[in-house]
CSV table of C-alpha atoms and ligand atoms in Angstrom, one decimal:
chain,number,residue,atom,x,y,z
C,1,UNK,CA,-43.1,17.9,70.4
C,2,UNK,CA,-39.8,17.4,71.4
C,3,UNK,CA,-40.0,13.7,71.1
C,4,UNK,CA,-41.3,14.0,67.8
C,5,UNK,CA,-38.5,16.0,66.8
C,6,UNK,CA,-36.0,13.7,68.3
C,7,UNK,CA,-37.7,10.6,66.8
C,8,UNK,CA,-37.5,12.5,63.3
C,9,UNK,CA,-33.7,13.1,64.1
C,10,UNK,CA,-33.2,9.5,64.8
C,11,UNK,CA,-34.9,8.2,61.9
C,12,UNK,CA,-33.7,10.9,59.4
C,13,UNK,CA,-30.1,10.1,60.4
C,14,UNK,CA,-30.4,6.2,60.2
C,15,UNK,CA,-32.1,6.5,56.6
C,16,UNK,CA,-29.4,8.9,55.4
C,17,UNK,CA,-26.8,6.1,56.4
C,18,UNK,CA,-28.4,3.8,54.0
C,19,UNK,CA,-28.5,6.3,51.0
C,20,UNK,CA,-25.5,6.4,48.5
C,21,UNK,CA,-26.4,7.6,45.1
C,22,UNK,CA,-27.1,11.3,44.2
C,23,UNK,CA,-30.6,10.2,43.1
C,24,UNK,CA,-31.6,8.7,46.5
C,25,UNK,CA,-30.2,11.7,48.4
C,26,UNK,CA,-32.0,14.0,46.2
C,27,UNK,CA,-35.1,12.3,46.9
C,28,UNK,CA,-34.4,12.2,50.7
C,29,UNK,CA,-33.8,16.2,50.5
C,30,UNK,CA,-37.2,16.5,48.9
C,31,UNK,CA,-39.2,14.1,51.0
C,32,UNK,CA,-37.7,15.1,54.4
C,33,UNK,CA,-36.7,18.5,54.2
C,34,UNK,CA,-39.1,19.8,51.4
C,35,UNK,CA,-42.2,22.0,51.7
C,36,UNK,CA,-44.4,18.9,52.4
C,37,UNK,CA,-42.0,17.2,54.5
C,38,UNK,CA,-42.0,16.4,58.2
C,39,UNK,CA,-39.6,19.0,59.2
C,40,UNK,CA,-41.9,21.8,57.8
C,41,UNK,CA,-44.7,20.2,59.4
C,42,UNK,CA,-43.0,20.3,62.9
C,43,UNK,CA,-42.3,24.2,62.3
C,44,UNK,CA,-46.0,24.6,61.3
C,45,UNK,CA,-47.0,22.9,64.4
C,46,UNK,CA,-45.2,25.4,66.5
C,47,UNK,CA,-48.2,27.8,66.1
C,48,UNK,CA,-50.1,25.5,68.6
C,49,UNK,CA,-47.3,25.8,71.3
C,50,UNK,CA,-47.1,28.2,74.2
C,51,UNK,CA,-45.4,31.4,73.3
C,52,UNK,CA,-42.5,31.0,75.5
C,53,UNK,CA,-41.7,27.6,74.2
C,54,UNK,CA,-41.7,28.8,70.7
C,55,UNK,CA,-38.1,30.3,70.4
C,56,UNK,CA,-36.6,27.1,71.8
C,57,UNK,CA,-38.5,24.7,69.6
C,58,UNK,CA,-37.6,26.9,66.7
C,59,UNK,CA,-34.0,26.8,67.6
C,60,UNK,CA,-34.1,23.0,67.9
C,61,UNK,CA,-36.0,22.6,64.6
C,62,UNK,CA,-33.3,24.7,62.8
C,63,UNK,CA,-30.5,22.7,64.7
C,64,UNK,CA,-32.0,19.6,63.2
C,65,UNK,CA,-32.3,21.1,59.7
C,66,UNK,CA,-28.6,22.1,59.7
C,67,UNK,CA,-27.5,18.7,61.1
C,68,UNK,CA,-29.5,17.1,58.3
C,69,UNK,CA,-28.1,19.5,55.8
C,70,UNK,CA,-24.4,19.0,56.7
C,71,UNK,CA,-25.0,15.2,56.6
C,72,UNK,CA,-26.6,15.4,53.2
C,73,UNK,CA,-23.8,17.5,52.2
C,74,UNK,CA,-21.2,14.9,53.4
C,75,UNK,CA,-23.2,12.2,51.7
C,76,UNK,CA,-23.5,13.8,48.4
C,77,UNK,CA,-19.8,14.7,48.4
C,78,UNK,CA,-19.0,10.9,48.9
C,79,UNK,CA,-21.6,9.9,46.3
C,80,UNK,CA,-19.9,12.3,44.0
C,81,UNK,CA,-16.3,10.9,44.6
C,82,UNK,CA,-17.6,7.4,44.4
C,83,UNK,CA,-19.1,8.3,41.1
C,84,UNK,CA,-15.8,9.8,39.6
C,85,UNK,CA,-13.7,6.6,40.8
C,86,UNK,CA,-16.1,4.5,39.1
C,87,UNK,CA,-16.0,6.4,35.9
C,88,UNK,CA,-12.1,6.4,36.2
C,89,UNK,CA,-12.1,2.6,36.7
C,90,UNK,CA,-14.5,2.0,33.8
C,91,UNK,CA,-12.5,4.1,31.3
C,92,UNK,CA,-9.1,2.9,32.6
C,93,UNK,CA,-6.6,2.1,29.7
C,94,UNK,CA,-4.5,-0.9,30.0
C,95,UNK,CA,-1.4,0.7,28.3
C,96,UNK,CA,0.7,-2.8,28.7
C,97,UNK,CA,-1.6,-4.3,26.2
C,98,UNK,CA,0.2,-5.0,22.8
C,99,UNK,CA,-0.9,-2.2,20.1
C,100,UNK,CA,-2.3,-3.3,16.8
C,101,UNK,CA,0.4,-2.8,14.1
C,102,UNK,CA,-0.7,-0.6,11.4
C,103,UNK,CA,-0.5,-2.5,7.9
C,104,UNK,CA,1.9,-0.5,5.8
C,105,UNK,CA,2.1,-1.2,1.9
C,106,UNK,CA,5.0,-2.9,0.1
C,107,UNK,CA,6.3,-2.6,-3.5
C,108,UNK,CA,5.0,-5.2,-6.0
C,109,UNK,CA,7.5,-7.9,-6.8
C,110,UNK,CA,7.6,-6.3,-10.3
C,111,UNK,CA,8.5,-3.0,-9.0
C,112,UNK,CA,11.1,-4.3,-6.6
C,113,UNK,CA,13.0,-6.0,-9.6
C,114,UNK,CA,12.2,-2.9,-11.7
C,115,UNK,CA,14.0,-0.8,-9.1
C,116,UNK,CA,17.0,-3.1,-9.0
C,117,UNK,CA,17.1,-3.0,-12.8
C,118,UNK,CA,16.9,1.1,-13.0
C,119,UNK,CA,19.7,1.1,-10.3
C,120,UNK,CA,21.9,-1.1,-12.4
C,121,UNK,CA,21.6,0.8,-15.6
C,122,UNK,CA,21.6,4.2,-13.9
C,123,UNK,CA,25.0,3.3,-12.5
C,124,UNK,CA,26.0,2.6,-16.2
C,125,UNK,CA,25.0,6.1,-17.3
C,126,UNK,CA,21.6,5.0,-18.8
C,127,UNK,CA,18.5,7.6,-18.6
C,128,UNK,CA,15.0,6.2,-17.8
C,129,UNK,CA,12.5,7.2,-20.3
C,130,UNK,CA,8.7,6.7,-20.7
C,131,UNK,CA,6.7,5.9,-23.9
C,132,UNK,CA,3.0,5.8,-24.7
C,133,UNK,CA,1.2,2.3,-24.3
C,134,UNK,CA,-1.2,3.3,-27.2
C,135,UNK,CA,1.1,3.5,-30.2
C,136,UNK,CA,0.8,3.8,-33.9
C,137,UNK,CA,1.9,1.2,-36.6
C,138,UNK,CA,4.8,3.7,-37.3
C,139,UNK,CA,6.2,3.5,-33.9
C,140,UNK,CA,5.6,-0.2,-33.0
C,141,UNK,CA,6.3,-1.9,-36.5
C,142,UNK,CA,7.2,0.3,-39.5
C,143,UNK,CA,10.2,2.2,-38.2
C,144,UNK,CA,11.3,-0.8,-36.4
C,145,UNK,CA,11.7,-2.6,-40.0
C,146,UNK,CA,8.9,-5.0,-39.3
C,147,UNK,CA,7.4,-5.6,-42.6
C,148,UNK,CA,3.8,-5.2,-43.4
C,149,UNK,CA,3.2,-9.0,-43.9
C,150,UNK,CA,5.3,-9.7,-40.7
C,151,UNK,CA,3.2,-12.3,-38.4
C,152,UNK,CA,3.7,-9.8,-35.3
C,153,UNK,CA,1.4,-7.5,-37.0
C,154,UNK,CA,-1.4,-10.0,-37.3
C,155,UNK,CA,-4.6,-9.3,-35.6
C,156,UNK,CA,-4.2,-12.5,-33.6
C,157,UNK,CA,-1.1,-10.9,-32.0
C,158,UNK,CA,-1.7,-7.2,-31.7
C,159,UNK,CA,-4.8,-5.4,-30.1
C,160,UNK,CA,-5.9,-3.0,-32.6
C,161,UNK,CA,-7.7,0.0,-31.5
C,162,UNK,CA,-8.4,1.5,-34.9
C,163,UNK,CA,-6.9,1.9,-38.3
C,164,UNK,CA,-3.6,3.0,-37.1
C,165,UNK,CA,-3.7,2.9,-33.4
C,166,UNK,CA,-3.0,-0.2,-31.3
C,167,UNK,CA,-1.7,-1.3,-27.8
C,168,UNK,CA,2.3,-1.5,-28.0
C,169,UNK,CA,3.3,-5.2,-28.3
C,170,UNK,CA,6.9,-4.1,-27.6
C,171,UNK,CA,8.7,-1.4,-25.8
C,172,UNK,CA,11.0,-1.1,-28.9
C,173,UNK,CA,8.4,1.6,-30.1
C,174,UNK,CA,10.4,3.9,-27.4
C,175,UNK,CA,13.8,3.6,-29.3
C,176,UNK,CA,12.1,5.2,-32.3
C,177,UNK,CA,10.7,8.1,-30.2
C,178,UNK,CA,13.9,8.8,-28.6
C,179,UNK,CA,16.0,8.6,-31.6
C,180,UNK,CA,13.7,11.0,-33.2
C,181,UNK,CA,13.8,13.4,-30.3
C,182,UNK,CA,17.6,13.0,-29.3
C,183,UNK,CA,20.7,12.9,-31.0
C,184,UNK,CA,23.8,10.5,-30.1
C,185,UNK,CA,25.0,9.9,-27.7
C,186,UNK,CA,22.0,8.2,-26.6
C,187,UNK,CA,21.9,5.6,-23.6
C,188,UNK,CA,18.4,5.0,-22.3
C,189,UNK,CA,16.1,2.3,-20.7
C,190,UNK,CA,12.3,2.2,-21.2
C,191,UNK,CA,10.3,0.1,-18.9
C,192,UNK,CA,6.7,-0.5,-19.4
C,193,UNK,CA,3.7,-2.5,-20.1
C,194,UNK,CA,3.2,-4.3,-23.4
C,195,UNK,CA,0.0,-6.2,-24.8
C,196,UNK,CA,-0.4,-9.2,-27.1
C,197,UNK,CA,-3.6,-11.0,-27.7
C,198,UNK,CA,-2.3,-14.2,-26.1
C,199,UNK,CA,-4.4,-16.9,-24.5
C,200,UNK,CA,-3.9,-16.6,-20.7
C,201,UNK,CA,-2.0,-19.6,-18.8
C,202,UNK,CA,0.5,-20.0,-16.4
C,203,UNK,CA,3.4,-18.5,-18.7
C,204,UNK,CA,1.3,-16.2,-20.8
C,205,UNK,CA,-0.6,-13.2,-20.1
C,206,UNK,CA,-2.0,-10.5,-22.5
C,207,UNK,CA,-0.3,-7.8,-20.5
C,208,UNK,CA,3.3,-8.1,-19.6
C,209,UNK,CA,6.3,-5.9,-18.9
C,210,UNK,CA,9.6,-5.3,-21.0
C,211,UNK,CA,12.5,-2.8,-20.2
C,212,UNK,CA,13.8,-1.7,-23.4
C,213,UNK,CA,17.5,-0.4,-23.8
C,214,UNK,CA,19.2,1.6,-26.3
C,215,UNK,CA,22.6,2.8,-26.7
C,216,UNK,CA,23.7,4.9,-29.9
C,217,UNK,CA,27.1,6.7,-30.2
C,218,UNK,CA,30.2,6.5,-32.6
C,219,UNK,CA,32.1,3.3,-32.3
C,220,UNK,CA,29.6,1.1,-30.6
C,221,UNK,CA,30.4,-2.6,-31.2
C,222,UNK,CA,29.0,-6.1,-30.2
C,223,UNK,CA,31.4,-6.0,-27.4
C,224,UNK,CA,29.7,-3.1,-25.8
C,225,UNK,CA,26.6,-4.9,-26.0
C,226,UNK,CA,28.1,-8.0,-24.5
C,227,UNK,CA,30.0,-6.1,-21.9
C,228,UNK,CA,26.7,-4.2,-20.7
C,229,UNK,CA,24.4,-7.1,-20.7
C,230,UNK,CA,26.9,-9.3,-19.0
C,231,UNK,CA,27.4,-6.8,-16.4
C,232,UNK,CA,23.7,-6.6,-16.0
C,233,UNK,CA,23.3,-10.1,-15.7
C,234,UNK,CA,25.9,-10.6,-13.1
C,235,UNK,CA,24.4,-7.7,-10.9
C,236,UNK,CA,20.8,-9.1,-11.0
C,237,UNK,CA,21.9,-12.9,-10.6
C,238,UNK,CA,25.0,-12.9,-8.9
C,239,UNK,CA,28.7,-13.0,-10.2
C,240,UNK,CA,28.9,-16.6,-10.7
C,241,UNK,CA,26.0,-16.5,-13.3
C,242,UNK,CA,27.1,-17.7,-16.7
C,243,UNK,CA,25.5,-15.8,-19.7
C,244,UNK,CA,25.1,-17.3,-23.1
C,245,UNK,CA,24.5,-15.3,-26.3
C,246,UNK,CA,22.6,-17.3,-28.9
C,247,UNK,CA,22.2,-16.0,-32.5
C,248,UNK,CA,18.6,-15.1,-33.2
C,249,UNK,CA,16.6,-12.9,-35.4
C,250,UNK,CA,14.8,-9.5,-34.8
C,251,UNK,CA,13.8,-7.3,-37.8
C,252,UNK,CA,15.4,-4.3,-36.1
C,253,UNK,CA,18.6,-5.6,-35.1
C,254,UNK,CA,21.5,-7.1,-37.2
C,255,UNK,CA,23.2,-9.3,-36.0
C,256,UNK,CA,20.4,-10.5,-33.4
C,257,UNK,CA,21.0,-12.3,-30.3
C,258,UNK,CA,19.1,-14.0,-27.6
C,259,UNK,CA,20.7,-14.1,-24.1
C,260,UNK,CA,20.2,-16.8,-21.6
C,261,UNK,CA,21.5,-16.9,-17.9
C,262,UNK,CA,22.6,-20.1,-16.2
C,263,UNK,CA,19.7,-21.0,-13.7
C,264,UNK,CA,20.2,-19.4,-10.3
C,265,UNK,CA,18.2,-22.0,-8.7
C,266,UNK,CA,20.0,-25.3,-9.8
C,267,UNK,CA,23.2,-23.6,-10.9
C,268,UNK,CA,22.7,-25.2,-14.4
C,269,UNK,CA,22.0,-28.6,-13.5
C,270,UNK,CA,18.3,-28.3,-14.6
C,271,UNK,CA,15.3,-28.1,-12.4
C,272,UNK,CA,11.7,-26.8,-12.1
C,273,UNK,CA,12.4,-23.1,-12.4
C,274,UNK,CA,14.6,-23.7,-15.5
C,275,UNK,CA,12.3,-26.4,-16.9
C,276,UNK,CA,15.2,-28.9,-16.9
C,277,UNK,CA,17.3,-27.0,-19.4
C,278,UNK,CA,19.7,-25.2,-16.9
C,279,UNK,CA,19.4,-21.9,-18.5
C,280,UNK,CA,16.8,-19.2,-18.5
C,281,UNK,CA,16.2,-16.9,-21.4
C,282,UNK,CA,15.8,-13.3,-20.2
C,283,UNK,CA,16.2,-10.9,-23.3
C,284,UNK,CA,16.7,-10.3,-27.0
C,285,UNK,CA,19.1,-7.8,-28.1
C,286,UNK,CA,21.2,-6.8,-31.3
C,287,UNK,CA,23.1,-4.3,-33.1
C,288,UNK,CA,20.5,-1.5,-34.2
C,289,UNK,CA,19.8,-2.2,-37.9
C,290,UNK,CA,21.3,0.6,-40.2
C,291,UNK,CA,17.7,1.0,-41.7
C,292,UNK,CA,16.2,1.8,-38.2
C,293,UNK,CA,19.0,4.4,-37.6
C,294,UNK,CA,18.6,5.9,-41.0
C,295,UNK,CA,14.9,6.1,-40.7
C,296,UNK,CA,15.3,8.2,-37.5
C,297,UNK,CA,17.9,10.7,-39.2
C,298,UNK,CA,20.9,9.0,-37.5
C,299,UNK,CA,23.7,8.4,-40.1
C,300,UNK,CA,24.7,4.8,-39.8
C,301,UNK,CA,28.2,5.4,-41.6
C,302,UNK,CA,28.8,7.6,-38.5
C,303,UNK,CA,26.9,6.1,-35.6
C,304,UNK,CA,26.1,2.6,-34.6
C,305,UNK,CA,24.3,1.0,-31.5
C,306,UNK,CA,22.8,-1.6,-29.7
C,307,UNK,CA,19.5,-2.3,-28.3
C,308,UNK,CA,17.9,-4.9,-25.9
C,309,UNK,CA,14.5,-5.9,-24.6
C,310,UNK,CA,14.5,-7.5,-21.2
C,311,UNK,CA,11.4,-9.6,-20.1
C,312,UNK,CA,10.7,-8.1,-16.6
C,313,UNK,CA,7.9,-10.9,-15.7
C,314,UNK,CA,10.4,-13.8,-16.4
C,315,UNK,CA,13.1,-12.2,-14.3
C,316,UNK,CA,10.8,-11.6,-11.2
C,317,UNK,CA,9.2,-15.3,-11.7
C,318,UNK,CA,12.6,-17.0,-11.8
C,319,UNK,CA,13.8,-14.9,-8.9
C,320,UNK,CA,11.1,-15.3,-6.5
C,321,UNK,CA,10.3,-18.8,-7.8
C,322,UNK,CA,6.7,-17.8,-8.7
C,323,UNK,CA,5.1,-20.6,-10.6
C,324,UNK,CA,2.2,-18.9,-12.5
C,325,UNK,CA,2.7,-15.5,-14.2
C,326,UNK,CA,-1.1,-14.6,-13.3
C,327,UNK,CA,0.0,-14.2,-9.7
C,328,UNK,CA,1.6,-10.9,-10.8
C,329,UNK,CA,-1.6,-9.6,-12.1
C,330,UNK,CA,-4.1,-10.8,-9.6
C,331,UNK,CA,-3.3,-8.7,-6.8
C,332,UNK,CA,-4.1,-11.2,-4.2
C,333,UNK,CA,-3.1,-9.8,-0.9
C,334,UNK,CA,-1.9,-13.0,0.4
C,335,UNK,CA,0.6,-13.2,-2.5
C,336,UNK,CA,1.7,-9.6,-2.3
C,337,UNK,CA,2.1,-9.6,1.6
C,338,UNK,CA,5.1,-11.9,1.0
C,339,UNK,CA,7.1,-9.1,-0.6
C,340,UNK,CA,6.6,-6.6,2.2
P,1,DAH,N1,11.1,-6.2,-28.8
P,1,DAH,C1,11.6,-7.7,-28.7
P,1,DAH,C2,10.3,-8.7,-28.1
P,1,DAH,O1,9.6,-8.1,-27.8
P,1,DAH,C3,12.6,-7.9,-27.8
P,1,DAH,C4,13.8,-7.2,-28.3
P,1,DAH,C5,14.9,-7.8,-29.0
P,1,DAH,C6,14.1,-5.7,-28.2
P,1,DAH,C7,15.9,-7.2,-29.7
P,1,DAH,C8,15.2,-5.2,-28.9
P,1,DAH,C9,16.2,-5.9,-29.4
P,1,DAH,O2,15.5,-3.8,-28.7
P,1,DAH,O3,17.2,-5.4,-29.8
P,1,DAH,O4,10.6,-9.9,-28.3
């Protein structure tokens, strides 16, 4: 029986050396040390031994059980440590890898230019006001001295929404709203979207943007108009920019002008941006027509004023050399990312 015990010790210890995973060790425990295992069998077999040998054999079997238990514990602890190390290895983070940059949004080019414009006019004391995009004939035309048969009112130019409602074709409508609500001195700009039933091409869009301006006070003259608009052009396009005032016509101003600036791209020599002319038209302006002032309850004998309407899209396309106005409205990320 002693030999059997010795053989079992040898075999069990040898086998234990080859086991590594917790699963293998558990199986070993059940198989060797369990109720049906050889160890229990040995204990059971003790019944056939002479009584005086039993205590010694019992001791030996218990010793073997203790020895195997200890070895098993050792192996199990080692298996747990190995498992933990493997897990740590598998989950290791390489903190030296470069991270992924989070994309941040940027301003739309129209907004970049608009913010510059707002800065310039605010520094000259202008307030920024808002006006509705859906307007009535009164604000968009009537009060601006645009007669009933004026082509601007034609269905081909104006999006009508109903009998009297339309999408504003010009931010000039905001002038009237402001003059009805405020009394002079008035100094405002009103940026916003305007709408015309134009065919879409590289230079036309049914939606575009204007920045309206209005100044009304005692003693305002054409010199004030020139000074403010020249200052604006120099700040937007640079101090060497030449500014040209051309006589023009608008129903709501008298006299009226259109303002060109020397092309910032070619310095006036003529290029693709200015279509060879050396000049870029950026706005319409004029002295507010007395009839318009009077219609808003402002006495033209006491007050005078000037107004202007700047084309924001034109300013933006020329600044960034954008050859097609449609790019401003398509929101193609590949285009917009260039302005981040
Ligand atoms: N509303 C004009 C347009 O859409 C631009 C304009 C011209 C606005 C003269 C004005 C102005 O306020 O005084 O073409």
